[in-house]
Every structure is written in C-alpha cells, then in structure tokens.
C-alpha cells in the first residue's frame, strides 16, 4: 500500500514541477502515470481528468488551463486514499 501511495504522491509532485519548469515531457509522463493510478485506485474523476489532459498533450495544445482541475482531483484522490489506508490498519 505504501508503494502505491508514494508513487501517486511522487507522480503528482513531479508533474506539477514539470509544468512549472516547462518540462512538458516529464509532466506528460506523470499525467499518464496518474491516469493509470486513478483507474487502479478506483478514482474515476482523477483518471478522467488525466485522460483529458493527456489528449490535450497529444494534440499539442496548451494544458495550463486544465491544471487546476487535475490538482483538485488529485487532492481529492490523495485524501480518499489516505483515509482508506488509515482505516485498513
């Protein structure tokens, strides 16, 4: 469980950093990671938002306007995962 949590948190942090530094390839890779993790963790809103952002990456459009929604979805997903892990102990 800790590995999945760490991977999710790490992907989110690296994705945000990549966008902030203009490193689109790093950010895109992390968005793809979040898309997969959203599916595996049963968090469809995170997966859906990451899928939309990934599609925008592929089209070459600017994704900056989508980042607040991804951050919100990610925060909600991380909170839900934390509560789940805390209740399982």
PDB file of N, CA and C in Angstrom:
ATOM      1  N   UNK A   1       0.817  -1.207   0.000  1.00  0.00           N
ATOM      2  CA  UNK A   1       0.000   0.000   0.000  1.00  0.00           C
ATOM      3  C   UNK A   1       0.850   1.255   0.000  1.00  0.00           C
ATOM      4  N   UNK A   2       1.911   1.247   0.777  1.00  0.00           N
ATOM      5  CA  UNK A   2       2.765   2.422   0.856  1.00  0.00           C
ATOM      6  C   UNK A   2       3.414   2.755  -0.471  1.00  0.00           C
ATOM      7  N   UNK A   3       3.749   1.710  -1.249  1.00  0.00           N
ATOM      8  CA  UNK A   3       4.372   1.946  -2.546  1.00  0.00           C
ATOM      9  C   UNK A   3       3.450   2.662  -3.503  1.00  0.00           C
ATOM     10  N   UNK A   4       2.189   2.256  -3.531  1.00  0.00           N
ATOM     11  CA  UNK A   4       1.216   2.901  -4.406  1.00  0.00           C
ATOM     12  C   UNK A   4       0.983   4.342  -3.968  1.00  0.00           C
ATOM     13  N   UNK A   5       0.875   4.551  -2.674  1.00  0.00           N
ATOM     14  CA  UNK A   5       0.704   5.907  -2.143  1.00  0.00           C
ATOM     15  C   UNK A   5       1.886   6.791  -2.529  1.00  0.00           C
ATOM     16  N   UNK A   6       3.090   6.291  -2.313  1.00  0.00           N
ATOM     17  CA  UNK A   6       4.291   7.061  -2.630  1.00  0.00           C
ATOM     18  C   UNK A   6       4.389   7.345  -4.126  1.00  0.00           C
ATOM     19  N   UNK A   7       4.011   6.374  -4.936  1.00  0.00           N
ATOM     20  CA  UNK A   7       4.071   6.562  -6.380  1.00  0.00           C
ATOM     21  C   UNK A   7       3.079   7.633  -6.827  1.00  0.00           C
ATOM     22  N   UNK A   8       1.884   7.609  -6.276  1.00  0.00           N
ATOM     23  CA  UNK A   8       0.873   8.599  -6.623  1.00  0.00           C
ATOM     24  C   UNK A   8       1.317  10.001  -6.212  1.00  0.00           C
ATOM     25  N   UNK A   9       1.774  10.120  -4.978  1.00  0.00           N
ATOM     26  CA  UNK A   9       2.229  11.425  -4.488  1.00  0.00           C
ATOM     27  C   UNK A   9       3.425  11.919  -5.294  1.00  0.00           C
ATOM     28  N   UNK A  10       4.342  11.023  -5.596  1.00  0.00           N
ATOM     29  CA  UNK A  10       5.525  11.390  -6.371  1.00  0.00           C
ATOM     30  C   UNK A  10       5.172  11.827  -7.776  1.00  0.00           C
ATOM     31  N   UNK A  11       4.253  11.117  -8.416  1.00  0.00           N
ATOM     32  CA  UNK A  11       3.843  11.478  -9.773  1.00  0.00           C
ATOM     33  C   UNK A  11       3.189  12.852  -9.781  1.00  0.00           C
ATOM     34  N   UNK A  12       2.367  13.110  -8.797  1.00  0.00           N
ATOM     35  CA  UNK A  12       1.706  14.412  -8.721  1.00  0.00           C
ATOM     36  C   UNK A  12       2.719  15.534  -8.550  1.00  0.00           C
ATOM     37  N   UNK A  13       3.646  15.334  -7.637  1.00  0.00           N
ATOM     38  CA  UNK A  13       4.653  16.363  -7.369  1.00  0.00           C
ATOM     39  C   UNK A  13       5.534  16.609  -8.600  1.00  0.00           C
ATOM     40  N   UNK A  14       5.981  15.535  -9.241  1.00  0.00           N
ATOM     41  CA  UNK A  14       6.841  15.681 -10.415  1.00  0.00           C
ATOM     42  C   UNK A  14       6.088  16.304 -11.589  1.00  0.00           C
ATOM     43  N   UNK A  15       4.815  15.948 -11.736  1.00  0.00           N
ATOM     44  CA  UNK A  15       4.018  16.542 -12.804  1.00  0.00           C
ATOM     45  C   UNK A  15       3.860  18.035 -12.626  1.00  0.00           C
ATOM     46  N   UNK A  16       3.557  18.437 -11.405  1.00  0.00           N
ATOM     47  CA  UNK A  16       3.423  19.878 -11.127  1.00  0.00           C
ATOM     48  C   UNK A  16       4.747  20.606 -11.346  1.00  0.00           C
ATOM     49  N   UNK A  17       5.835  19.990 -10.897  1.00  0.00           N
ATOM     50  CA  UNK A  17       7.151  20.608 -11.070  1.00  0.00           C
ATOM     51  C   UNK A  17       7.500  20.711 -12.556  1.00  0.00           C
ATOM     52  N   UNK A  18       7.206  19.651 -13.317  1.00  0.00           N
ATOM     53  CA  UNK A  18       7.492  19.659 -14.751  1.00  0.00           C
ATOM     54  C   UNK A  18       6.768  20.773 -15.472  1.00  0.00           C
ATOM     55  N   UNK A  19       5.498  20.950 -15.148  1.00  0.00           N
ATOM     56  CA  UNK A  19       4.728  22.030 -15.764  1.00  0.00           C
ATOM     57  C   UNK A  19       5.324  23.378 -15.388  1.00  0.00           C
ATOM     58  N   UNK A  20       5.624  23.556 -14.113  1.00  0.00           N
ATOM     59  CA  UNK A  20       6.176  24.826 -13.644  1.00  0.00           C
ATOM     60  C   UNK A  20       7.497  25.177 -14.291  1.00  0.00           C
ATOM     61  N   UNK A  21       8.276  24.159 -14.632  1.00  0.00           N
ATOM     62  CA  UNK A  21       9.590  24.376 -15.246  1.00  0.00           C
ATOM     63  C   UNK A  21       9.548  24.297 -16.766  1.00  0.00           C
ATOM     64  N   UNK A  22       8.364  24.085 -17.310  1.00  0.00           N
ATOM     65  CA  UNK A  22       8.241  23.994 -18.755  1.00  0.00           C
ATOM     66  C   UNK A  22       8.702  22.662 -19.325  1.00  0.00           C
ATOM     67  N   UNK A  23       8.867  21.651 -18.480  1.00  0.00           N
ATOM     68  CA  UNK A  23       9.302  20.323 -18.914  1.00  0.00           C
ATOM     69  C   UNK A  23       8.061  19.505 -19.269  1.00  0.00           C
ATOM     70  N   UNK A  24       7.589  19.690 -20.479  1.00  0.00           N
ATOM     71  CA  UNK A  24       6.334  19.098 -20.908  1.00  0.00           C
ATOM     72  C   UNK A  24       6.421  17.573 -20.939  1.00  0.00           C
ATOM     73  N   UNK A  25       7.546  17.017 -21.359  1.00  0.00           N
ATOM     74  CA  UNK A  25       7.657  15.558 -21.441  1.00  0.00           C
ATOM     75  C   UNK A  25       7.555  14.902 -20.062  1.00  0.00           C
ATOM     76  N   UNK A  26       8.216  15.490 -19.060  1.00  0.00           N
ATOM     77  CA  UNK A  26       8.099  14.950 -17.701  1.00  0.00           C
ATOM     78  C   UNK A  26       6.653  15.055 -17.218  1.00  0.00           C
ATOM     79  N   UNK A  27       6.057  16.214 -17.430  1.00  0.00           N
ATOM     80  CA  UNK A  27       4.674  16.422 -16.999  1.00  0.00           C
ATOM     81  C   UNK A  27       3.742  15.431 -17.696  1.00  0.00           C
ATOM     82  N   UNK A  28       3.940  15.223 -18.983  1.00  0.00           N
ATOM     83  CA  UNK A  28       3.075  14.291 -19.720  1.00  0.00           C
ATOM     84  C   UNK A  28       3.220  12.876 -19.179  1.00  0.00           C
ATOM     85  N   UNK A  29       4.437  12.461 -18.906  1.00  0.00           N
ATOM     86  CA  UNK A  29       4.650  11.133 -18.348  1.00  0.00           C
ATOM     87  C   UNK A  29       3.966  10.963 -17.007  1.00  0.00           C
ATOM     88  N   UNK A  30       4.017  11.990 -16.174  1.00  0.00           N
ATOM     89  CA  UNK A  30       3.383  11.903 -14.864  1.00  0.00           C
ATOM     90  C   UNK A  30       1.861  11.908 -14.983  1.00  0.00           C
ATOM     91  N   UNK A  31       1.341  12.654 -15.946  1.00  0.00           N
ATOM     92  CA  UNK A  31      -0.103  12.635 -16.173  1.00  0.00           C
ATOM     93  C   UNK A  31      -0.543  11.232 -16.594  1.00  0.00           C
ATOM     94  N   UNK A  32       0.253  10.580 -17.438  1.00  0.00           N
ATOM     95  CA  UNK A  32      -0.075   9.209 -17.836  1.00  0.00           C
ATOM     96  C   UNK A  32      -0.026   8.266 -16.636  1.00  0.00           C
ATOM     97  N   UNK A  33       0.938   8.480 -15.743  1.00  0.00           N
ATOM     98  CA  UNK A  33       1.015   7.677 -14.522  1.00  0.00           C
ATOM     99  C   UNK A  33      -0.230   7.887 -13.670  1.00  0.00           C
ATOM    100  N   UNK A  34      -0.645   9.137 -13.513  1.00  0.00           N
ATOM    101  CA  UNK A  34      -1.838   9.432 -12.713  1.00  0.00           C
ATOM    102  C   UNK A  34      -3.097   8.839 -13.343  1.00  0.00           C
ATOM    103  N   UNK A  35      -3.139   8.822 -14.661  1.00  0.00           N
ATOM    104  CA  UNK A  35      -4.277   8.226 -15.359  1.00  0.00           C
ATOM    105  C   UNK A  35      -4.394   6.745 -14.988  1.00  0.00           C
ATOM    106  N   UNK A  36      -3.288   6.032 -15.030  1.00  0.00           N
ATOM    107  CA  UNK A  36      -3.295   4.621 -14.679  1.00  0.00           C
ATOM    108  C   UNK A  36      -3.584   4.382 -13.206  1.00  0.00           C
ATOM    109  N   UNK A  37      -2.982   5.187 -12.355  1.00  0.00           N
ATOM    110  CA  UNK A  37      -3.219   5.031 -10.922  1.00  0.00           C
ATOM    111  C   UNK A  37      -4.659   5.347 -10.552  1.00  0.00           C
ATOM    112  N   UNK A  38      -5.234   6.339 -11.208  1.00  0.00           N
ATOM    113  CA  UNK A  38      -6.641   6.664 -10.952  1.00  0.00           C
ATOM    114  C   UNK A  38      -7.533   5.467 -11.241  1.00  0.00           C
ATOM    115  N   UNK A  39      -7.232   4.758 -12.309  1.00  0.00           N
ATOM    116  CA  UNK A  39      -8.001   3.567 -12.640  1.00  0.00           C
ATOM    117  C   UNK A  39      -7.793   2.443 -11.644  1.00  0.00           C
ATOM    118  N   UNK A  40      -6.548   2.200 -11.269  1.00  0.00           N
ATOM    119  CA  UNK A  40      -6.247   1.114 -10.332  1.00  0.00           C
ATOM    120  C   UNK A  40      -6.762   1.397  -8.928  1.00  0.00           C
ATOM    121  N   UNK A  41      -6.822   2.672  -8.551  1.00  0.00           N
ATOM    122  CA  UNK A  41      -7.252   3.022  -7.201  1.00  0.00           C
ATOM    123  C   UNK A  41      -8.760   3.264  -7.128  1.00  0.00           C
ATOM    124  N   UNK A  42      -9.449   3.103  -8.243  1.00  0.00           N
ATOM    125  CA  UNK A  42     -10.898   3.304  -8.236  1.00  0.00           C
ATOM    126  C   UNK A  42     -11.285   4.754  -8.066  1.00  0.00           C
ATOM    127  N   UNK A  43     -10.534   5.658  -8.678  1.00  0.00           N
ATOM    128  CA  UNK A  43     -10.800   7.094  -8.592  1.00  0.00           C
ATOM    129  C   UNK A  43     -11.039   7.627  -9.997  1.00  0.00           C
ATOM    130  N   UNK A  44     -12.273   7.435 -10.495  1.00  0.00           N
ATOM    131  CA  UNK A  44     -12.561   7.749 -11.892  1.00  0.00           C
ATOM    132  C   UNK A  44     -12.402   9.218 -12.260  1.00  0.00           C
ATOM    133  N   UNK A  45     -12.651  10.140 -11.331  1.00  0.00           N
ATOM    134  CA  UNK A  45     -12.517  11.556 -11.680  1.00  0.00           C
ATOM    135  C   UNK A  45     -11.065  11.905 -11.966  1.00  0.00           C
ATOM    136  N   UNK A  46     -10.151  11.383 -11.167  1.00  0.00           N
ATOM    137  CA  UNK A  46      -8.724  11.602 -11.422  1.00  0.00           C
ATOM    138  C   UNK A  46      -8.347  10.992 -12.760  1.00  0.00           C
ATOM    139  N   UNK A  47      -8.790   9.775 -13.017  1.00  0.00           N
ATOM    140  CA  UNK A  47      -8.469   9.109 -14.274  1.00  0.00           C
ATOM    141  C   UNK A  47      -9.042   9.884 -15.463  1.00  0.00           C
ATOM    142  N   UNK A  48     -10.270  10.341 -15.341  1.00  0.00           N
ATOM    143  CA  UNK A  48     -10.915  11.079 -16.431  1.00  0.00           C
ATOM    144  C   UNK A  48     -10.199  12.389 -16.721  1.00  0.00           C
ATOM    145  N   UNK A  49      -9.863  13.123 -15.688  1.00  0.00           N
ATOM    146  CA  UNK A  49      -9.171  14.399 -15.881  1.00  0.00           C
ATOM    147  C   UNK A  49      -7.794  14.175 -16.489  1.00  0.00           C
ATOM    148  N   UNK A  50      -7.067  13.197 -15.982  1.00  0.00           N
ATOM    149  CA  UNK A  50      -5.740  12.899 -16.529  1.00  0.00           C
ATOM    150  C   UNK A  50      -5.847  12.443 -17.982  1.00  0.00           C
ATOM    151  N   UNK A  51      -6.889  11.692 -18.315  1.00  0.00           N
ATOM    152  CA  UNK A  51      -7.097  11.251 -19.695  1.00  0.00           C
ATOM    153  C   UNK A  51      -7.334  12.451 -20.606  1.00  0.00           C
ATOM    154  N   UNK A  52      -8.153  13.408 -20.141  1.00  0.00           N
ATOM    155  CA  UNK A  52      -8.404  14.623 -20.937  1.00  0.00           C
ATOM    156  C   UNK A  52      -7.116  15.422 -21.133  1.00  0.00           C
ATOM    157  N   UNK A  53      -6.342  15.572 -20.072  1.00  0.00           N
ATOM    158  CA  UNK A  53      -5.098  16.331 -20.173  1.00  0.00           C
ATOM    159  C   UNK A  53      -4.129  15.622 -21.114  1.00  0.00           C
ATOM    160  N   UNK A  54      -4.052  14.307 -21.030  1.00  0.00           N
ATOM    161  CA  UNK A  54      -3.186  13.546 -21.922  1.00  0.00           C
ATOM    162  C   UNK A  54      -3.593  13.748 -23.377  1.00  0.00           C
ATOM    163  N   UNK A  55      -4.901  13.775 -23.650  1.00  0.00           N
ATOM    164  CA  UNK A  55      -5.379  14.006 -25.018  1.00  0.00           C
ATOM    165  C   UNK A  55      -4.966  15.392 -25.509  1.00  0.00           C
ATOM    166  N   UNK A  56      -5.020  16.381 -24.609  1.00  0.00           N
ATOM    167  CA  UNK A  56      -4.600  17.734 -24.981  1.00  0.00           C
ATOM    168  C   UNK A  56      -3.091  17.756 -25.259  1.00  0.00           C
ATOM    169  N   UNK A  57      -2.316  17.052 -24.419  1.00  0.00           N
ATOM    170  CA  UNK A  57      -0.874  16.936 -24.686  1.00  0.00           C
ATOM    171  C   UNK A  57      -0.652  16.399 -26.097  1.00  0.00           C
ATOM    172  N   UNK A  58      -1.340  15.326 -26.433  1.00  0.00           N
ATOM    173  CA  UNK A  58      -1.158  14.673 -27.728  1.00  0.00           C
ATOM    174  C   UNK A  58      -1.528  15.589 -28.884  1.00  0.00           C
ATOM    175  N   UNK A  59      -2.491  16.486 -28.664  1.00  0.00           N
ATOM    176  CA  UNK A  59      -2.911  17.401 -29.726  1.00  0.00           C
ATOM    177  C   UNK A  59      -1.980  18.611 -29.848  1.00  0.00           C
ATOM    178  N   UNK A  60      -1.087  18.775 -28.871  1.00  0.00           N
ATOM    179  CA  UNK A  60      -0.148  19.889 -28.920  1.00  0.00           C
ATOM    180  C   UNK A  60      -0.699  21.191 -28.361  1.00  0.00           C
ATOM    181  N   UNK A  61      -1.878  21.151 -27.754  1.00  0.00           N
ATOM    182  CA  UNK A  61      -2.478  22.353 -27.185  1.00  0.00           C
ATOM    183  C   UNK A  61      -1.872  22.669 -25.818  1.00  0.00           C
ATOM    184  N   UNK A  62      -2.129  23.872 -25.366  1.00  0.00           N
ATOM    185  CA  UNK A  62      -1.672  24.314 -24.048  1.00  0.00           C
ATOM    186  C   UNK A  62      -2.552  23.678 -22.968  1.00  0.00           C
ATOM    187  N   UNK A  63      -1.932  23.064 -21.966  1.00  0.00           N
ATOM    188  CA  UNK A  63      -2.691  22.397 -20.907  1.00  0.00           C
ATOM    189  C   UNK A  63      -2.821  23.232 -19.642  1.00  0.00           C
ATOM    190  N   UNK A  64      -2.232  24.389 -19.621  1.00  0.00           N
ATOM    191  CA  UNK A  64      -2.176  25.155 -18.374  1.00  0.00           C
ATOM    192  C   UNK A  64      -3.560  25.426 -17.784  1.00  0.00           C
ATOM    193  N   UNK A  65      -4.570  25.611 -18.607  1.00  0.00           N
ATOM    194  CA  UNK A  65      -5.915  25.866 -18.100  1.00  0.00           C
ATOM    195  C   UNK A  65      -6.562  24.656 -17.444  1.00  0.00           C
ATOM    196  N   UNK A  66      -6.020  23.461 -17.691  1.00  0.00           N
ATOM    197  CA  UNK A  66      -6.584  22.236 -17.137  1.00  0.00           C
ATOM    198  C   UNK A  66      -5.938  21.848 -15.807  1.00  0.00           C
ATOM    199  N   UNK A  67      -4.830  22.461 -15.483  1.00  0.00           N
ATOM    200  CA  UNK A  67      -4.076  22.040 -14.300  1.00  0.00           C
ATOM    201  C   UNK A  67      -4.823  22.236 -12.988  1.00  0.00           C
ATOM    202  N   UNK A  68      -5.584  23.316 -12.804  1.00  0.00           N
ATOM    203  CA  UNK A  68      -6.309  23.443 -11.535  1.00  0.00           C
ATOM    204  C   UNK A  68      -7.266  22.277 -11.281  1.00  0.00           C
ATOM    205  N   UNK A  69      -7.957  21.794 -12.325  1.00  0.00           N
ATOM    206  CA  UNK A  69      -8.881  20.675 -12.138  1.00  0.00           C
ATOM    207  C   UNK A  69      -8.124  19.404 -11.791  1.00  0.00           C
ATOM    208  N   UNK A  70      -6.989  19.168 -12.449  1.00  0.00           N
ATOM    209  CA  UNK A  70      -6.195  17.990 -12.124  1.00  0.00           C
ATOM    210  C   UNK A  70      -5.702  18.072 -10.685  1.00  0.00           C
ATOM    211  N   UNK A  71      -5.265  19.245 -10.254  1.00  0.00           N
ATOM    212  CA  UNK A  71      -4.790  19.407  -8.883  1.00  0.00           C
ATOM    213  C   UNK A  71      -5.911  19.132  -7.883  1.00  0.00           C
ATOM    214  N   UNK A  72      -7.119  19.622  -8.175  1.00  0.00           N
ATOM    215  CA  UNK A  72      -8.269  19.369  -7.301  1.00  0.00           C
ATOM    216  C   UNK A  72      -8.584  17.882  -7.247  1.00  0.00           C
ATOM    217  N   UNK A  73      -8.637  17.247  -8.408  1.00  0.00           N
ATOM    218  CA  UNK A  73      -8.928  15.811  -8.454  1.00  0.00           C
ATOM    219  C   UNK A  73      -7.860  15.012  -7.737  1.00  0.00           C
ATOM    220  N   UNK A  74      -6.623  15.421  -7.916  1.00  0.00           N
ATOM    221  CA  UNK A  74      -5.524  14.717  -7.266  1.00  0.00           C
ATOM    222  C   UNK A  74      -5.601  14.876  -5.753  1.00  0.00           C
ATOM    223  N   UNK A  75      -5.878  16.080  -5.292  1.00  0.00           N
ATOM    224  CA  UNK A  75      -6.012  16.304  -3.847  1.00  0.00           C
ATOM    225  C   UNK A  75      -7.134  15.447  -3.261  1.00  0.00           C
ATOM    226  N   UNK A  76      -8.266  15.388  -3.967  1.00  0.00           N
ATOM    227  CA  UNK A  76      -9.380  14.559  -3.511  1.00  0.00           C
ATOM    228  C   UNK A  76      -8.998  13.083  -3.500  1.00  0.00           C
ATOM    229  N   UNK A  77      -8.296  12.656  -4.524  1.00  0.00           N
ATOM    230  CA  UNK A  77      -7.877  11.258  -4.615  1.00  0.00           C
ATOM    231  C   UNK A  77      -6.888  10.908  -3.511  1.00  0.00           C
ATOM    232  N   UNK A  78      -5.964  11.789  -3.246  1.00  0.00           N
ATOM    233  CA  UNK A  78      -4.962  11.536  -2.212  1.00  0.00           C
ATOM    234  C   UNK A  78      -5.635  11.476  -0.837  1.00  0.00           C
ATOM    235  N   UNK A  79      -6.611  12.347  -0.594  1.00  0.00           N
ATOM    236  CA  UNK A  79      -7.338  12.333   0.673  1.00  0.00           C
ATOM    237  C   UNK A  79      -8.103  11.026   0.834  1.00  0.00           C
ATOM    238  N   UNK A  80      -8.780  10.604  -0.237  1.00  0.00           N
ATOM    239  CA  UNK A  80      -9.535   9.352  -0.179  1.00  0.00           C
ATOM    240  C   UNK A  80      -8.596   8.167   0.048  1.00  0.00           C
ATOM    241  N   UNK A  81      -7.462   8.157  -0.623  1.00  0.00           N
ATOM    242  CA  UNK A  81      -6.503   7.065  -0.454  1.00  0.00           C
ATOM    243  C   UNK A  81      -5.954   7.054   0.970  1.00  0.00           C
ATOM    244  N   UNK A  82      -5.659   8.217   1.511  1.00  0.00           N
ATOM    245  CA  UNK A  82      -5.159   8.310   2.879  1.00  0.00           C
ATOM    246  C   UNK A  82      -6.187   7.756   3.874  1.00  0.00           C
ATOM    247  N   UNK A  83      -7.437   8.165   3.711  1.00  0.00           N
ATOM    248  CA  UNK A  83      -8.490   7.687   4.613  1.00  0.00           C
ATOM    249  C   UNK A  83      -8.677   6.180   4.494  1.00  0.00           C
ATOM    250  N   UNK A  84      -8.609   5.674   3.280  1.00  0.00           N
ATOM    251  CA  UNK A  84      -8.742   4.226   3.064  1.00  0.00           C
ATOM    252  C   UNK A  84      -7.608   3.481   3.760  1.00  0.00           C
ATOM    253  N   UNK A  85      -6.384   3.945   3.553  1.00  0.00           N
ATOM    254  CA  UNK A  85      -5.234   3.267   4.152  1.00  0.00           C
ATOM    255  C   UNK A  85      -5.270   3.368   5.685  1.00  0.00           C
ATOM    256  N   UNK A  86      -5.699   4.509   6.201  1.00  0.00           N
ATOM    257  CA  UNK A  86      -5.772   4.685   7.653  1.00  0.00           C
ATOM    258  C   UNK A  86      -6.822   3.751   8.256  1.00  0.00           C
ATOM    259  N   UNK A  87      -7.928   3.560   7.555  1.00  0.00           N
ATOM    260  CA  UNK A  87      -8.980   2.683   8.093  1.00  0.00           C
ATOM    261  C   UNK A  87      -8.629   1.217   7.964  1.00  0.00           C
ATOM    262  N   UNK A  88      -7.707   0.868   7.095  1.00  0.00           N
ATOM    263  CA  UNK A  88      -7.333  -0.527   6.869  1.00  0.00           C
ATOM    264  C   UNK A  88      -6.292  -1.014   7.895  1.00  0.00           C
ATOM    265  N   UNK A  89      -5.744  -0.116   8.665  1.00  0.00           N
ATOM    266  CA  UNK A  89      -4.691  -0.505   9.616  1.00  0.00           C
ATOM    267  C   UNK A  89      -5.254  -0.992  10.916  1.00  0.00           C
TER     268      UNK A  89
END
